Coordinates of C-alpha atoms in Angstrom, one line a residue:
X1 CA 89.0 59.0 132.5
X2 CA 91.8 59.2 129.9
X3 CA 91.0 62.6 129.2
X4 CA 92.4 63.8 132.6
X5 CA 95.6 66.0 131.9
X6 CA 97.8 68.7 133.7
X7 CA 100.1 71.6 132.6
X8 CA 102.0 73.8 134.7
X9 CA 105.2 75.3 136.1
X10 CA 107.0 75.4 139.5
X11 CA 109.9 76.6 141.2
X12 CA 111.8 73.6 139.9
X13 CA 111.9 75.0 136.2
X14 CA 110.8 78.5 136.5
X15 CA 112.3 81.4 138.5
X16 CA 110.3 83.8 140.7
X17 CA 109.9 86.4 138.0
X18 CA 108.3 84.0 135.7
X19 CA 106.1 82.4 138.5
X20 CA 104.8 85.7 139.4
X21 CA 103.7 86.7 135.9
X22 CA 101.3 83.7 135.7
X23 CA 100.2 83.7 139.5
X24 CA 96.3 83.6 139.8
X25 CA 94.6 85.3 142.9
X26 CA 91.2 83.7 143.8
X27 CA 89.3 86.4 141.5
X28 CA 91.7 85.7 138.5
X29 CA 91.3 81.8 139.1
X30 CA 87.5 82.1 138.8
X31 CA 87.7 84.2 135.6
X32 CA 89.9 81.8 134.0
X33 CA 87.9 78.6 135.0
X34 CA 84.9 80.3 133.7
X35 CA 86.7 81.4 130.2
X36 CA 88.2 77.8 129.9
X37 CA 84.6 76.5 130.3
X38 CA 83.4 78.9 127.5
X39 CA 86.0 78.4 125.1
X40 CA 86.9 74.6 125.2
X41 CA 85.2 71.3 125.8
X42 CA 86.4 70.9 129.3
X43 CA 84.5 68.7 131.8
X44 CA 86.5 69.4 135.0
X45 CA 89.1 71.9 136.1
X46 CA 91.3 72.5 139.0
X47 CA 93.5 75.5 139.0
X48 CA 96.4 75.5 141.8
X49 CA 98.4 78.6 142.1
X50 CA 100.6 79.2 144.8
X51 CA 103.9 81.2 145.3
X52 CA 105.7 78.1 144.3
X53 CA 103.7 76.9 141.2
X54 CA 100.9 77.5 138.7
X55 CA 99.2 74.3 137.5
X56 CA 96.0 73.5 135.8
X57 CA 94.3 69.9 135.8
X58 CA 91.5 69.3 133.4
X59 CA 89.2 66.6 132.1
X60 CA 88.6 66.9 128.2
X61 CA 88.0 64.5 125.4
X62 CA 91.1 65.8 123.5
X63 CA 94.6 67.4 124.5
X64 CA 94.1 71.1 124.9
X65 CA 97.7 71.8 126.4
X66 CA 98.7 74.3 123.6
X67 CA 94.9 76.0 123.7
X68 CA 95.3 76.3 127.3
X69 CA 98.9 77.7 127.4
X70 CA 97.6 80.2 124.8
X71 CA 94.8 81.1 127.0
X72 CA 97.0 81.6 130.0
X73 CA 99.2 83.6 127.7
X74 CA 96.5 86.0 126.7
X75 CA 94.9 86.2 130.2
X76 CA 98.2 87.3 131.8
X77 CA 99.4 89.3 128.7
X78 CA 102.8 87.5 128.4
X79 CA 104.2 85.8 125.2
X80 CA 103.3 82.1 124.9
X81 CA 106.7 81.7 123.6
X82 CA 108.2 83.1 127.0
X83 CA 106.1 80.6 128.7
X84 CA 106.4 77.5 126.7
X85 CA 110.0 76.6 127.9
X86 CA 108.9 76.6 131.4
X87 CA 105.5 74.5 131.3
X88 CA 105.6 70.8 131.8
X89 CA 102.7 68.8 130.6
X90 CA 101.1 65.6 132.2
X91 CA 98.6 63.0 131.0
X92 CA 96.3 60.3 132.5
X93 CA 97.8 58.4 135.2
X94 CA 100.8 60.8 135.3
X95 CA 98.8 63.8 135.9
X96 CA 96.9 62.0 138.8
X97 CA 100.1 60.8 140.5
X98 CA 101.6 64.4 140.2
X99 CA 98.6 65.8 141.8
X100 CA 99.2 63.4 144.8
X101 CA 102.7 64.4 145.1
X102 CA 102.0 68.1 145.0
X103 CA 99.2 68.0 147.7
X104 CA 101.2 65.6 149.9
X105 CA 104.2 68.0 149.8
X106 CA 106.7 65.9 147.9
X107 CA 106.8 68.5 145.3
X108 CA 107.1 71.6 147.6
X109 CA 110.1 73.7 147.9
X110 CA 109.9 73.2 151.7
X111 CA 109.5 69.3 151.5
X112 CA 106.4 68.3 153.4
X113 CA 105.0 71.9 153.6
X114 CA 101.5 71.6 155.1
X115 CA 100.3 74.7 153.5
X116 CA 100.1 73.2 150.0
X117 CA 97.4 70.7 151.0
X118 CA 95.2 73.5 152.4
X119 CA 95.9 75.5 149.0
X120 CA 94.7 72.5 146.9
X121 CA 91.8 72.2 149.0
X122 CA 90.6 75.6 148.3
X123 CA 91.4 75.3 144.7
X124 CA 89.0 72.1 144.9
X125 CA 86.2 73.8 146.5
X126 CA 86.5 76.7 143.9
X127 CA 86.1 73.8 141.1
X128 CA 83.1 72.5 142.9
X129 CA 81.4 76.0 143.4
X130 CA 81.8 76.7 139.7
X131 CA 80.5 73.1 138.8
X132 CA 83.9 72.2 137.4
X133 CA 84.5 69.1 139.7
X134 CA 82.8 66.0 138.3
X135 CA 82.8 62.5 139.7
X136 CA 86.4 61.8 138.5
X137 CA 88.0 64.8 140.3
X138 CA 85.7 64.2 143.4
X139 CA 86.9 60.8 143.9
X140 CA 90.5 61.8 143.0
X141 CA 90.6 64.6 145.7
X142 CA 89.0 62.6 148.5
X143 CA 91.5 59.9 147.8
X144 CA 94.3 62.2 147.8
X145 CA 93.0 63.8 151.2
X146 CA 92.7 60.5 152.7
X147 CA 96.6 59.7 151.5
X148 CA 97.4 63.0 153.3
X149 CA 95.9 62.0 156.5
X150 CA 97.9 58.5 156.2
X151 CA 100.9 60.5 155.7
X152 CA 100.3 62.7 158.9
X153 CA 99.6 59.5 161.0
X154 CA 102.0 57.1 159.6
X155 CA 105.3 59.1 158.5
X156 CA 107.7 62.0 159.7
X157 CA 107.2 63.9 156.5
X158 CA 105.6 66.9 158.2
X159 CA 107.9 66.7 161.3
X160 CA 110.2 69.6 162.3
X161 CA 109.9 73.3 161.4
X162 CA 110.1 73.3 157.7
X163 CA 107.0 75.5 156.6
X164 CA 107.5 79.0 155.0
X165 CA 105.7 80.5 158.0
X166 CA 107.8 78.6 160.5
X167 CA 111.2 79.1 158.8
X168 CA 110.3 83.0 158.4
X169 CA 109.6 83.1 162.2
X170 CA 112.8 81.4 162.9
X171 CA 114.8 83.9 160.9
X172 CA 112.9 86.8 162.9
X173 CA 114.0 85.4 166.0
X174 CA 117.6 85.1 165.1
X175 CA 117.4 88.9 164.0
X176 CA 115.6 90.3 167.0
X177 CA 117.6 88.4 169.5
X178 CA 120.0 91.3 170.2
X179 CA 117.4 94.3 169.9
X180 CA 115.8 95.8 173.0
X181 CA 112.2 96.0 172.5
X182 CA 111.8 94.9 169.0
X183 CA 109.0 95.6 166.8
X184 CA 107.5 93.5 164.2
X185 CA 104.8 94.3 161.4
X186 CA 103.0 91.6 159.7
X187 CA 101.4 92.9 156.5
X188 CA 98.8 90.7 154.8
X189 CA 96.5 88.4 156.9
X190 CA 95.7 85.6 154.4
X191 CA 96.6 81.9 155.2
X192 CA 100.4 82.4 155.1
X193 CA 100.2 85.6 157.1
X194 CA 97.9 83.9 159.7
X195 CA 100.3 81.0 159.7
X196 CA 103.1 83.3 160.6
X197 CA 101.2 85.0 163.3
X198 CA 100.3 81.6 164.9
X199 CA 104.1 81.0 165.2
X200 CA 105.0 84.6 166.6
X201 CA 105.1 85.2 170.3
X202 CA 103.8 88.7 171.4
X203 CA 106.0 88.2 174.5
X204 CA 109.2 88.5 172.3
X205 CA 108.3 91.6 170.5
X206 CA 105.6 94.2 169.8
X207 CA 103.6 92.8 166.8
X208 CA 101.5 95.1 164.7
X209 CA 98.9 93.7 162.2
X210 CA 98.2 95.4 159.0
X211 CA 95.5 94.2 156.6
X212 CA 93.4 95.8 153.6
X213 CA 90.3 94.5 155.6
X214 CA 90.9 96.0 159.0
X215 CA 88.3 93.9 160.6
X216 CA 90.2 90.7 160.0
X217 CA 93.4 92.3 161.8
X218 CA 91.1 93.4 164.8
X219 CA 89.6 89.9 165.1
X220 CA 92.8 88.2 165.2
X221 CA 94.2 90.5 167.7
X222 CA 91.3 90.0 170.2
X223 CA 92.5 89.1 173.7
X224 CA 96.1 89.5 172.6
X225 CA 98.8 92.5 173.2
X226 CA 98.8 93.1 169.5
X227 CA 98.6 96.3 167.6
X228 CA 96.3 96.9 164.5
X229 CA 97.1 99.7 162.2
X230 CA 95.9 101.0 158.7
X231 CA 97.7 100.3 155.4
X232 CA 97.4 103.8 154.7
X233 CA 100.1 104.5 157.3
X234 CA 102.6 102.1 155.5
X235 CA 105.5 104.4 155.6
X236 CA 105.4 104.9 159.2
X237 CA 104.8 101.4 159.8
X238 CA 107.9 100.5 158.0
X239 CA 110.0 103.2 159.8
X240 CA 108.8 102.3 163.3
X241 CA 109.4 98.4 163.1
X242 CA 112.5 96.5 163.1
X243 CA 111.0 93.6 161.1
X244 CA 108.5 94.0 158.3
X245 CA 106.9 90.6 157.0
X246 CA 104.8 91.2 153.7
X247 CA 102.4 88.5 152.8
X248 CA 100.1 90.5 150.4
X249 CA 98.4 89.3 147.2
X250 CA 99.5 92.3 144.7
X251 CA 100.3 92.6 141.2
X252 CA 102.9 95.3 141.9
X253 CA 105.2 95.9 144.8
X254 CA 103.7 97.3 147.9
X255 CA 106.9 98.3 149.5
X256 CA 109.5 100.4 147.6
X257 CA 112.7 102.1 148.3
X258 CA 110.8 105.4 148.6
X259 CA 109.2 104.1 151.9
X260 CA 112.6 103.8 153.7
X261 CA 114.4 106.8 155.4
X262 CA 117.9 107.3 154.8
X263 CA 118.9 106.7 158.4
X264 CA 118.4 103.1 158.9
X265 CA 120.9 101.1 161.2
X266 CA 119.4 97.6 160.6
X267 CA 116.0 96.4 159.4
X268 CA 114.8 93.0 158.2
X269 CA 112.1 92.4 155.4
X270 CA 110.5 89.1 154.4
X271 CA 108.6 88.8 151.4
X272 CA 106.3 85.7 151.4
X273 CA 104.2 87.1 148.4
X274 CA 104.3 85.8 144.8
X275 CA 104.1 88.0 143.0
X276 CA 106.6 89.8 145.1
X277 CA 105.2 92.5 147.4
X278 CA 108.8 94.2 148.2
X279 CA 110.5 95.8 145.3
X280 CA 114.0 94.6 144.4
X281 CA 115.5 97.8 144.9
X282 CA 114.7 97.5 148.7
X283 CA 117.8 95.1 148.8
X284 CA 120.2 97.9 147.7
X285 CA 119.3 100.1 150.6
X286 CA 122.3 100.1 153.3
X287 CA 121.2 98.5 156.5
X288 CA 118.5 96.5 154.9
X289 CA 118.1 92.7 154.5
X290 CA 115.4 91.2 152.4
X291 CA 114.4 87.6 152.0
X292 CA 112.0 86.1 149.5
X293 CA 110.3 82.7 149.4
X294 CA 113.1 81.0 147.4
X295 CA 115.8 82.3 149.9
X296 CA 113.7 81.0 152.9
X297 CA 113.6 77.6 151.3
X298 CA 117.4 77.4 151.5
X299 CA 117.1 77.5 155.3
X300 CA 115.3 74.4 155.7
X301 CA 117.9 71.9 155.1
X302 CA 117.9 70.4 158.6
X303 CA 114.1 69.8 158.6
X304 CA 114.5 68.5 155.0
X305 CA 117.1 65.7 156.1
X306 CA 114.5 64.4 158.6
X307 CA 111.7 64.5 156.1
X308 CA 113.7 63.2 153.2
X309 CA 113.9 59.9 155.2
X310 CA 110.1 59.7 155.1
X311 CA 109.9 59.9 151.3
X312 CA 110.0 56.0 150.8
X313 CA 107.1 55.4 153.2
X314 CA 105.1 58.5 151.6
X315 CA 105.6 57.1 148.0
X316 CA 104.3 53.5 149.2
X317 CA 101.1 55.3 150.5
X318 CA 100.8 57.2 147.2
X319 CA 101.1 54.0 145.2
X320 CA 98.7 52.1 147.3
X321 CA 95.9 54.9 147.1
X322 CA 96.7 55.8 143.5
X323 CA 96.2 52.1 142.8
X324 CA 92.9 52.2 144.6
X325 CA 91.8 55.1 142.6
X326 CA 92.9 53.6 139.4
X327 CA 90.8 50.5 140.1
X328 CA 87.7 52.6 140.9
X329 CA 88.4 54.3 137.7
X330 CA 88.5 51.1 135.7
X331 CA 85.5 49.9 137.3
X332 CA 83.8 53.2 136.5
X333 CA 84.8 52.3 132.9
X334 CA 83.0 48.9 133.0
X335 CA 79.9 49.9 134.8
X336 CA 77.9 50.6 131.7
X337 CA 78.7 47.0 130.6
X338 CA 77.6 45.5 133.9
X339 CA 74.4 47.6 133.9
X340 CA 73.8 46.6 130.3
X341 CA 74.3 42.9 131.2
X342 CA 71.7 43.1 134.1
X343 CA 69.2 44.7 131.6
X344 CA 69.9 42.0 128.9
X345 CA 69.3 39.2 131.4
X346 CA 66.3 40.8 133.0
X347 CA 64.8 41.3 129.7
X348 CA 65.2 37.5 128.9
X349 CA 63.6 36.9 132.3
X350 CA 60.6 39.1 131.6
X351 CA 60.1 37.6 128.2
X352 CA 60.0 34.0 129.6
X353 CA 57.6 35.0 132.5
X354 CA 55.3 36.6 130.0
X355 CA 55.1 33.3 128.1
X356 CA 52.9 31.8 131.1
X357 CA 49.9 33.5 131.0
X358 CA 47.7 30.7 132.6
X359 CA 49.6 31.1 136.0
X360 CA 47.8 32.6 138.9
X361 CA 48.9 35.9 140.4
X362 CA 50.6 34.4 143.3
X363 CA 52.5 31.8 141.1
X364 CA 53.7 34.7 138.8
X365 CA 54.7 36.8 142.1
X366 CA 56.5 33.5 143.3
X367 CA 58.4 33.0 140.0
X368 CA 59.3 36.7 139.7
X369 CA 61.0 36.4 143.2
X370 CA 62.7 33.1 142.1
X371 CA 64.0 34.3 138.8
X372 CA 65.3 37.4 140.0
X373 CA 67.3 35.6 142.5
X374 CA 68.7 33.3 139.8
X375 CA 69.6 36.2 137.8
X376 CA 71.4 37.9 140.7
X377 CA 73.5 34.6 141.2
X378 CA 74.1 34.2 137.5
X379 CA 75.5 37.8 137.0
X380 CA 77.5 37.7 140.2
X381 CA 80.6 35.8 138.7
X382 CA 80.9 38.0 135.5
X383 CA 80.8 41.0 137.7
X384 CA 83.5 39.7 140.2
X385 CA 85.5 38.6 137.1
X386 CA 85.2 42.1 135.5
X387 CA 86.2 43.8 138.8
X388 CA 89.2 41.5 139.2
X389 CA 90.2 42.2 135.6
X390 CA 89.9 45.9 136.2
X391 CA 92.6 45.5 138.8
X392 CA 94.8 43.5 136.6
X393 CA 94.1 46.0 133.7
X394 CA 92.8 43.4 131.6
X395 CA 89.0 44.3 131.6
X396 CA 88.8 45.3 127.9
X397 CA 89.0 41.8 126.6
X398 CA 86.3 40.6 129.0
X399 CA 84.2 43.6 128.1
X400 CA 84.3 42.6 124.4
X401 CA 83.4 38.9 125.2
X402 CA 80.3 39.9 126.9
X403 CA 79.3 42.5 124.2
X404 CA 79.4 39.7 121.6
X405 CA 77.9 37.1 123.9
X406 CA 74.7 39.2 125.0
X407 CA 74.7 41.8 122.0
X408 CA 75.1 44.4 124.7
X409 CA 75.8 47.1 122.0
X410 CA 72.1 47.2 121.3
X411 CA 71.1 47.5 125.0
X412 CA 70.2 51.2 126.1
X413 CA 70.5 52.4 129.4
X414 CA 67.5 54.6 130.5
X415 CA 68.5 57.7 132.2
X416 CA 66.6 58.4 135.7

């Protein structure tokens, strides 16, 4: 489908203050996709919004880049002129390859980040639930997920501790090393928050979980030496803990300088949210250290060196699987021609059989079997040639020849 396109921005070309303005939570994503469906001739849509990027992939007969950028601007109440310089635009094969690179972690701020593939899977599930994933997107996503499986099995792209969650925990361990009976508060238990929790060890510190939906925190603490507290006690939670990790989806900062007392010896804040959930003013409070997602990425250089060596192998996998996908895509483009050829030949066969009315039922039955077998053998070579031409990118000429030879343009395919 030549109408598959994409547009988006990422940490590579947009600072965090721009990224957080166009970040979509799950509810926003649903509303936006439905609005997109309502306003434009969009057949498929996939909205990927993480702390590092906001990208929309879509299938439509026409290029709707300007219109969609305008819709994002209106939806997020931000000037399209302010956004225009940050958005990149992709079309056809370029968009498909970019989605491969994003999902497999080649475009991640933390190279090979395992979080992104799960985030893309959730976005794909959302598209499917909204009936905005058609044959093209279904096939593309399953090809990408298979490629990701190959990357895990065949390369070292995901080796070492280089995810945002693992880097955050490494930073915490370095901070609490000299603190007697350290206390850590983890606020927000979405996927990133839960990944942080998986990497934390309750033997190293007292851990307190805080979540808007308290039952989730209680479930995650079952059978473990972990405390659970209400978000309404935020000020006391911040006061009592040496480390506060915030992974909350919020449109405005959750933690501000007003939550901090004047007598702070040393406290570490880690903000894993986009938009940021810890106000910038907190950084200016004496005794406080604050790290956001951009700063955490700087601490992944060692793991990145290991993973960088795997890039050529990953790129080879992408090229192989992208080639397989493009072959399927091209074959889908000629499948109507193949179907019409089968119908045209079968019509000739039936017309010839109808001329022999003096034959017995058994003779007609036998001829029917024989002529069907002949048609299958006759059509086999053109079909194989068409598929081979698809792989070479030369199917268009052969399709034209078959159309002319059998007048296929006049052949109609009945819908079942």
